[in-house]
Coordinates of N, CA and C in Angstrom, one line a residue:
X1 N -12.2 -7.6 -9.3 CA -11.8 -6.2 -9.5 C -10.4 -6.2 -10.0
X2 N -10.1 -5.4 -11.0 CA -8.8 -5.2 -11.6 C -8.2 -4.0 -10.9
X3 N -7.4 -4.2 -9.9 CA -6.8 -3.1 -9.1 C -6.0 -2.1 -10.0
X4 N -5.2 -2.7 -10.9 CA -4.3 -1.8 -11.6 C -5.2 -0.9 -12.5
X5 N -6.2 -1.4 -13.2 CA -7.0 -0.6 -14.1 C -7.7 0.5 -13.2
X6 N -8.2 0.1 -12.0 CA -8.9 1.1 -11.2 C -8.0 2.2 -10.7
X7 N -6.8 1.8 -10.2 CA -5.8 2.8 -9.7 C -5.4 3.7 -10.9
X8 N -5.1 3.1 -12.0 CA -4.7 4.0 -13.2 C -5.8 5.0 -13.5
X9 N -7.0 4.5 -13.5 CA -8.2 5.4 -13.9 C -8.4 6.4 -12.8
X10 N -8.3 6.0 -11.6 CA -8.6 6.9 -10.4 C -7.6 8.1 -10.4
X11 N -6.3 7.8 -10.6 CA -5.3 8.9 -10.5 C -4.7 9.3 -11.8
X12 N -5.1 8.7 -12.9 CA -4.7 9.1 -14.2 C -3.2 8.8 -14.5
X13 N -2.8 7.6 -14.2 CA -1.4 7.1 -14.5 C -1.5 5.9 -15.4
X14 N -0.3 5.6 -15.9 CA -0.2 4.4 -16.8 C -0.2 3.1 -15.9
X15 N -0.3 2.0 -16.5 CA -0.4 0.7 -15.7 C 0.9 0.4 -15.0
X16 N 2.0 0.8 -15.5 CA 3.3 0.5 -14.8 C 3.4 1.3 -13.5
X17 N 3.0 2.6 -13.6 CA 3.0 3.4 -12.3 C 2.0 2.8 -11.3
X18 N 0.8 2.4 -11.8 CA -0.2 1.9 -10.9 C 0.3 0.6 -10.3
X19 N 1.0 -0.2 -11.0 CA 1.6 -1.5 -10.5 C 2.6 -1.2 -9.4
X20 N 3.4 -0.2 -9.6 CA 4.4 0.2 -8.6 C 3.7 0.7 -7.4
X21 N 2.7 1.5 -7.5 CA 2.0 2.1 -6.4 C 1.3 0.9 -5.6
X22 N 0.7 0.0 -6.4 CA 0.0 -1.1 -5.7 C 1.1 -2.0 -5.0
X23 N 2.2 -2.2 -5.6 CA 3.3 -3.0 -4.9 C 3.8 -2.3 -3.7
X24 N 3.9 -1.0 -3.7 CA 4.4 -0.3 -2.5 C 3.4 -0.3 -1.4
X25 N 2.1 0.0 -1.7 CA 1.1 0.0 -0.7 C 0.7 -1.4 -0.1
X26 N 0.5 -2.3 -1.0 CA 0.2 -3.7 -0.6 C 1.4 -4.4 0.0
X27 N 2.6 -4.0 -0.4 CA 3.8 -4.5 0.3 C 3.8 -4.1 1.7
X28 N 3.3 -2.9 2.0 CA 3.2 -2.4 3.4 C 2.2 -3.1 4.2
X29 N 1.1 -3.5 3.5 CA 0.1 -4.3 4.2 C 0.7 -5.6 4.6
X30 N 1.5 -6.2 3.7 CA 2.1 -7.5 4.0 C 3.2 -7.3 5.1
X31 N 4.0 -6.2 5.1 CA 5.0 -6.0 6.1 C 4.3 -5.7 7.5
X32 N 3.2 -5.0 7.5 CA 2.5 -4.7 8.7 C 2.0 -6.0 9.4
X33 N 1.4 -6.9 8.5 CA 0.9 -8.2 9.0 C 2.1 -9.0 9.6
X34 N 3.2 -9.0 8.8 CA 4.4 -9.8 9.2 C 5.0 -9.3 10.5
X35 N 5.0 -7.9 10.7 CA 5.5 -7.3 11.9 C 4.7 -7.7 13.1
X36 N 3.4 -8.0 12.9 CA 2.6 -8.4 14.0 C 2.5 -10.0 14.1
X37 N 3.5 -10.6 13.5 CA 3.6 -12.1 13.5 C 2.3 -12.8 13.2
X38 N 1.6 -12.3 12.2 CA 0.4 -12.9 11.7 C 0.7 -13.7 10.4
X39 N 1.4 -14.8 10.6 CA 1.8 -15.6 9.4 C 0.6 -16.1 8.6
X40 N -0.5 -16.4 9.3 CA -1.7 -16.9 8.5 C -2.3 -15.8 7.6
X41 N -2.3 -14.5 8.1 CA -2.8 -13.4 7.3 C -1.9 -13.1 6.2
X42 N -0.5 -13.2 6.4 CA 0.4 -13.0 5.3 C 0.2 -14.0 4.3
X43 N 0.1 -15.3 4.7 CA -0.1 -16.3 3.7 C -1.4 -16.1 2.9
X44 N -2.5 -15.7 3.6 CA -3.7 -15.5 2.9 C -3.6 -14.3 1.9
X45 N -2.9 -13.3 2.3 CA -2.6 -12.1 1.3 C -1.8 -12.6 0.1
X46 N -0.8 -13.4 0.3 CA 0.1 -13.8 -0.8 C -0.7 -14.7 -1.7
X47 N -1.6 -15.6 -1.2 CA -2.4 -16.5 -2.0 C -3.5 -15.7 -2.7
X48 N -4.1 -14.7 -2.0 CA -5.2 -14.0 -2.6 C -4.7 -12.9 -3.6
X49 N -3.5 -12.5 -3.5 CA -3.0 -11.5 -4.4 C -1.7 -12.0 -5.0
X50 N -1.8 -13.0 -6.0 CA -0.6 -13.6 -6.5 C 0.3 -12.6 -7.3
X51 N -0.3 -11.5 -7.7 CA 0.4 -10.5 -8.5 C 1.3 -9.6 -7.6
X52 N 1.2 -9.8 -6.3 CA 1.9 -8.9 -5.3 C 3.4 -8.9 -5.6
X53 N 4.0 -10.0 -5.8 CA 5.5 -10.1 -5.9 C 5.9 -9.2 -7.1
X54 N 5.2 -9.3 -8.2 CA 5.6 -8.6 -9.4 C 5.3 -7.1 -9.2
X55 N 4.3 -6.7 -8.5 CA 4.0 -5.3 -8.2 C 5.0 -4.8 -7.3
X56 N 5.5 -5.5 -6.3 CA 6.5 -5.1 -5.4 C 7.8 -4.9 -6.2
X57 N 8.1 -5.7 -7.1 CA 9.3 -5.5 -7.9 C 9.2 -4.3 -8.7
X58 N 8.1 -3.9 -9.2 CA 7.9 -2.7 -10.0 C 8.1 -1.5 -9.0
X59 N 7.6 -1.6 -7.8 CA 7.9 -0.5 -6.8 C 9.4 -0.3 -6.6
X60 N 10.0 -1.4 -6.4 CA 11.5 -1.4 -6.2 C 12.2 -0.8 -7.3
X61 N 11.8 -1.1 -8.5 CA 12.4 -0.6 -9.7 C 12.2 0.9 -9.8
X62 N 11.0 1.4 -9.5 CA 10.6 2.8 -9.5 C 11.5 3.6 -8.6
X63 N 11.9 2.9 -7.5 CA 12.8 3.6 -6.5 C 14.3 3.5 -6.9
X64 N 14.5 2.9 -8.0 CA 15.9 2.8 -8.5 C 16.6 1.6 -7.9
X65 N 15.8 0.6 -7.3 CA 16.4 -0.6 -6.7 C 16.7 -1.7 -7.7
X66 N 17.1 -2.8 -7.2 CA 17.5 -3.9 -8.1 C 16.3 -4.7 -8.6
X67 N 15.1 -4.4 -8.1 CA 14.0 -5.2 -8.4 C 13.8 -6.5 -7.6
X68 N 14.6 -6.6 -6.6 CA 14.5 -7.8 -5.6 C 13.4 -7.5 -4.7
X69 N 12.2 -8.1 -5.0 CA 11.0 -7.8 -4.1 C 11.1 -8.4 -2.8
X70 N 12.1 -9.3 -2.5 CA 12.1 -10.0 -1.3 C 12.8 -9.2 -0.2
X71 N 13.5 -8.1 -0.5 CA 14.3 -7.5 0.6 C 14.5 -6.0 0.2
X72 N 15.6 -5.5 0.8 CA 16.0 -4.1 0.5 C 14.9 -3.2 1.0
X73 N 14.5 -2.2 0.1 CA 13.5 -1.2 0.5 C 12.1 -1.8 0.6
X74 N 11.9 -3.0 0.0 CA 10.6 -3.6 0.1 C 10.5 -4.5 1.3
X75 N 11.5 -4.8 2.0 CA 11.5 -5.7 3.1 C 11.1 -4.9 4.4
X76 N 11.5 -5.4 5.5 CA 11.0 -4.8 6.8 C 11.7 -3.5 7.1
X77 N 12.8 -3.1 6.4 CA 13.6 -1.9 6.7 C 13.5 -1.0 5.5
X78 N 14.4 0.0 5.5 CA 14.6 0.9 4.4 C 13.3 1.8 4.3
X79 N 13.2 2.3 3.1 CA 12.1 3.2 2.8 C 10.7 2.6 3.0
X80 N 10.6 1.3 2.6 CA 9.3 0.7 2.7 C 9.0 0.3 4.2
X81 N 10.0 0.0 4.9 CA 9.8 -0.3 6.3 C 9.3 1.0 7.1
X82 N 9.9 2.1 6.7 CA 9.5 3.4 7.3 C 8.1 3.8 6.8
X83 N 7.8 3.5 5.5 CA 6.5 3.8 5.0 C 5.4 2.9 5.7
X84 N 5.8 1.7 6.1 CA 4.8 0.9 6.9 C 4.4 1.6 8.1
X85 N 5.4 2.2 8.8 CA 5.1 3.0 10.0 C 4.2 4.2 9.6
X86 N 4.4 4.8 8.4 CA 3.6 5.9 8.0 C 2.2 5.5 7.8
X87 N 1.9 4.3 7.4 CA 0.5 3.9 7.2 C -0.2 3.9 8.5
X88 N 0.4 3.8 9.6 CA -0.3 3.9 10.9 C 0.5 4.6 11.9
X89 N 1.6 5.3 11.6 CA 2.5 5.8 12.5 C 2.9 7.3 12.4
X90 N 4.2 7.6 12.4 CA 4.7 8.9 12.7 C 4.8 9.8 11.5
X91 N 4.9 11.1 11.7 CA 5.0 12.1 10.7 C 6.3 11.9 9.9
X92 N 7.4 11.6 10.6 CA 8.7 11.4 9.9 C 8.6 10.3 8.9
X93 N 7.8 9.2 9.2 CA 7.7 8.2 8.3 C 6.8 8.6 7.1
X94 N 5.8 9.4 7.4 CA 4.9 9.9 6.3 C 5.8 10.6 5.3
X95 N 6.8 11.3 5.7 CA 7.7 11.9 4.7 C 8.3 10.9 3.7
X96 N 8.6 9.7 4.2 CA 9.1 8.6 3.4 C 8.1 8.2 2.4
X97 N 6.8 8.1 2.8 CA 5.7 7.8 1.9 C 5.6 8.9 0.8
X98 N 5.7 10.1 1.2 CA 5.7 11.2 0.2 C 6.8 11.0 -0.8
X99 N 8.0 10.6 -0.3 CA 9.1 10.4 -1.2 C 8.8 9.3 -2.3
X100 N 8.1 8.2 -1.8 CA 7.7 7.2 -2.7 C 6.8 7.7 -3.8
X101 N 5.8 8.5 -3.3 CA 4.8 9.1 -4.3 C 5.5 10.0 -5.3
X102 N 6.5 10.8 -4.7 CA 7.3 11.7 -5.6 C 8.0 10.9 -6.7
X103 N 8.6 9.8 -6.3 CA 9.4 9.0 -7.3 C 8.4 8.5 -8.4
X104 N 7.2 8.3 -8.0 CA 6.2 7.8 -9.0 C 5.5 9.0 -9.7
X105 N 5.9 10.2 -9.4 CA 5.3 11.4 -10.0 C 3.9 11.8 -9.5
X106 N 3.6 11.4 -8.3 CA 2.3 11.6 -7.7 C 2.4 12.6 -6.5
X107 N 1.3 13.2 -6.1 CA 1.3 14.0 -4.9 C 0.7 13.4 -3.7
X108 N 0.7 14.0 -2.6 CA 0.2 13.4 -1.4 C -1.3 13.2 -1.4
X109 N -2.0 14.0 -2.1 CA -3.5 13.8 -2.2 C -3.8 12.4 -2.9
X110 N -2.9 11.8 -3.6 CA -3.1 10.6 -4.2 C -3.6 9.5 -3.2
X111 N -3.0 9.5 -2.0 CA -3.3 8.5 -1.0 C -4.8 8.5 -0.6
X112 N -5.4 9.7 -0.5 CA -6.8 9.7 -0.1 C -7.7 9.3 -1.2
X113 N -7.2 9.4 -2.5 CA -8.0 9.0 -3.6 C -8.0 7.5 -3.8
X114 N -6.8 6.9 -3.5 CA -6.7 5.5 -3.8 C -7.1 4.6 -2.6
X115 N -7.2 5.1 -1.4 CA -7.5 4.2 -0.2 C -8.8 3.5 -0.4
X116 N -9.9 4.1 -0.9 CA -11.1 3.3 -1.1 C -11.0 2.2 -2.2
X117 N -10.2 2.5 -3.2 CA -9.9 1.5 -4.3 C -9.2 0.3 -3.7
X118 N -8.1 0.6 -3.0 CA -7.3 -0.5 -2.4 C -8.2 -1.3 -1.4
X119 N -8.9 -0.6 -0.6 CA -9.8 -1.3 0.4 C -10.8 -2.2 -0.3
X120 N -11.4 -1.7 -1.4 CA -12.4 -2.5 -2.1 C -11.7 -3.7 -2.7
X121 N -10.5 -3.5 -3.3 CA -9.8 -4.7 -3.9 C -9.5 -5.7 -2.8
X122 N -9.0 -5.3 -1.7 CA -8.7 -6.2 -0.6 C -9.9 -6.9 -0.1
X123 N -11.0 -6.2 0.0 CA -12.3 -6.8 0.4 C -12.8 -7.8 -0.5
X124 N -12.4 -7.7 -1.8 CA -12.9 -8.7 -2.8 C -12.0 -10.0 -2.8
X125 N -10.9 -9.9 -2.1 CA -9.9 -11.0 -2.2 C -9.6 -11.6 -0.8
X126 N -9.8 -10.9 0.3 CA -9.4 -11.4 1.6 C -10.7 -11.8 2.4
X127 N -10.5 -12.7 3.3 CA -11.5 -13.1 4.2 C -11.9 -11.9 5.1
X128 N -13.1 -11.8 5.6 CA -13.5 -10.7 6.5 C -12.6 -10.6 7.7
X129 N -12.1 -11.7 8.2 CA -11.2 -11.6 9.4 C -9.9 -10.9 9.0
X130 N -9.3 -11.3 7.9 CA -8.0 -10.7 7.6 C -8.2 -9.3 7.1
X131 N -9.3 -9.0 6.4 CA -9.6 -7.6 6.1 C -9.7 -6.7 7.3
X132 N -10.3 -7.2 8.4 CA -10.5 -6.5 9.6 C -9.1 -6.2 10.2
X133 N -8.2 -7.2 10.1 CA -6.8 -7.0 10.6 C -6.1 -5.9 9.9
X134 N -6.3 -6.0 8.5 CA -5.6 -4.9 7.7 C -6.1 -3.6 8.1
X135 N -7.4 -3.4 8.2 CA -8.0 -2.1 8.6 C -7.5 -1.7 9.9
X136 N -7.3 -2.6 10.9 CA -6.7 -2.2 12.2 C -5.3 -1.8 12.1
X137 N -4.5 -2.4 11.2 CA -3.1 -2.1 11.1 C -2.8 -0.9 10.2
X138 N -3.7 -0.7 9.3 CA -3.5 0.4 8.3 C -4.7 1.3 8.4
X139 N -4.7 2.3 9.3 CA -5.8 3.2 9.5 C -6.3 3.9 8.3
X140 N -5.4 4.3 7.4 CA -5.8 5.0 6.2 C -6.7 4.2 5.3
X141 N -6.7 2.8 5.5 CA -7.5 2.0 4.6 C -8.8 1.6 5.4
X142 N -9.0 2.2 6.5 CA -10.2 1.9 7.3 C -11.5 2.4 6.9
X143 N -11.6 2.8 5.6 CA -12.9 3.3 5.2 C -12.8 4.8 5.0
X144 N -13.9 5.5 5.4 CA -14.0 6.9 5.2 C -13.1 7.8 6.1
X145 N -12.2 7.2 6.9 CA -11.4 8.0 7.7 C -10.1 8.5 7.0
X146 N -9.8 8.1 5.8 CA -8.6 8.4 5.2 C -8.2 9.9 5.1
X147 N -9.2 10.7 5.0 CA -8.9 12.1 4.9 C -8.6 12.8 6.2
X148 N -9.1 12.3 7.3 CA -8.9 13.0 8.6 C -7.9 12.3 9.5
X149 N -7.6 11.0 9.2 CA -6.7 10.3 10.1 C -5.9 9.3 9.2
X150 N -5.1 8.5 9.8 CA -4.3 7.6 9.0 C -3.4 8.3 8.0
X151 N -3.2 7.7 6.9 CA -2.3 8.2 5.9 C -2.6 9.7 5.5
X152 N -3.9 9.9 5.1 CA -4.2 11.2 4.6 C -4.0 12.3 5.7
X153 N -4.4 12.0 6.9 CA -4.3 13.0 8.0 C -2.8 13.3 8.3
X154 N -2.0 12.3 8.3 CA -0.5 12.5 8.6 C 0.1 13.3 7.4
X155 N -0.2 12.9 6.2 CA 0.4 13.7 5.1 C -0.1 15.1 5.1
X156 N -1.4 15.3 5.3 CA -2.0 16.6 5.3 C -1.3 17.5 6.4
X157 N -1.0 16.8 7.5 CA -0.4 17.6 8.6 C 1.0 18.1 8.3
X158 N 1.7 17.5 7.4 CA 3.0 18.0 7.0 C 2.9 19.3 6.2
X159 N 1.7 19.5 5.6 CA 1.6 20.8 4.8 C 0.7 21.8 5.5
X160 N 0.1 21.4 6.6 CA -0.9 22.3 7.3 C -0.4 23.2 8.3

């Protein structure tokens, strides 16, 4: 599966924007796994998605950063660290995810549209064990629940 083509087609953006979005979201998957000290899963993700570093650099650039995918806002702290919490956490952190979407010219509904695409992509590249861990750490990617809980529910709650 070509994630960038699918994301671009699903939400009607160019490939550069799709790459930045993929870098932001998959960078959070990586951060969530790392925060849970799951080095094996992080390693599998990096091996299975060799494009991740480039996509994360695109996300950094979209946010006006230096393009250093190894740290700053794409590391454990900053906007992306807070967005990692938004993927399974607090309303305040969901605001940061909305800021990222805004920088990419997207709205909050985008998350519910792309969750199935990202989940399918990860399912095609990760082992079932690591995919289950990702679903556990990132509720919005857990399948059909994206609209009522996880990312979609938190973002929807900000406007409801």
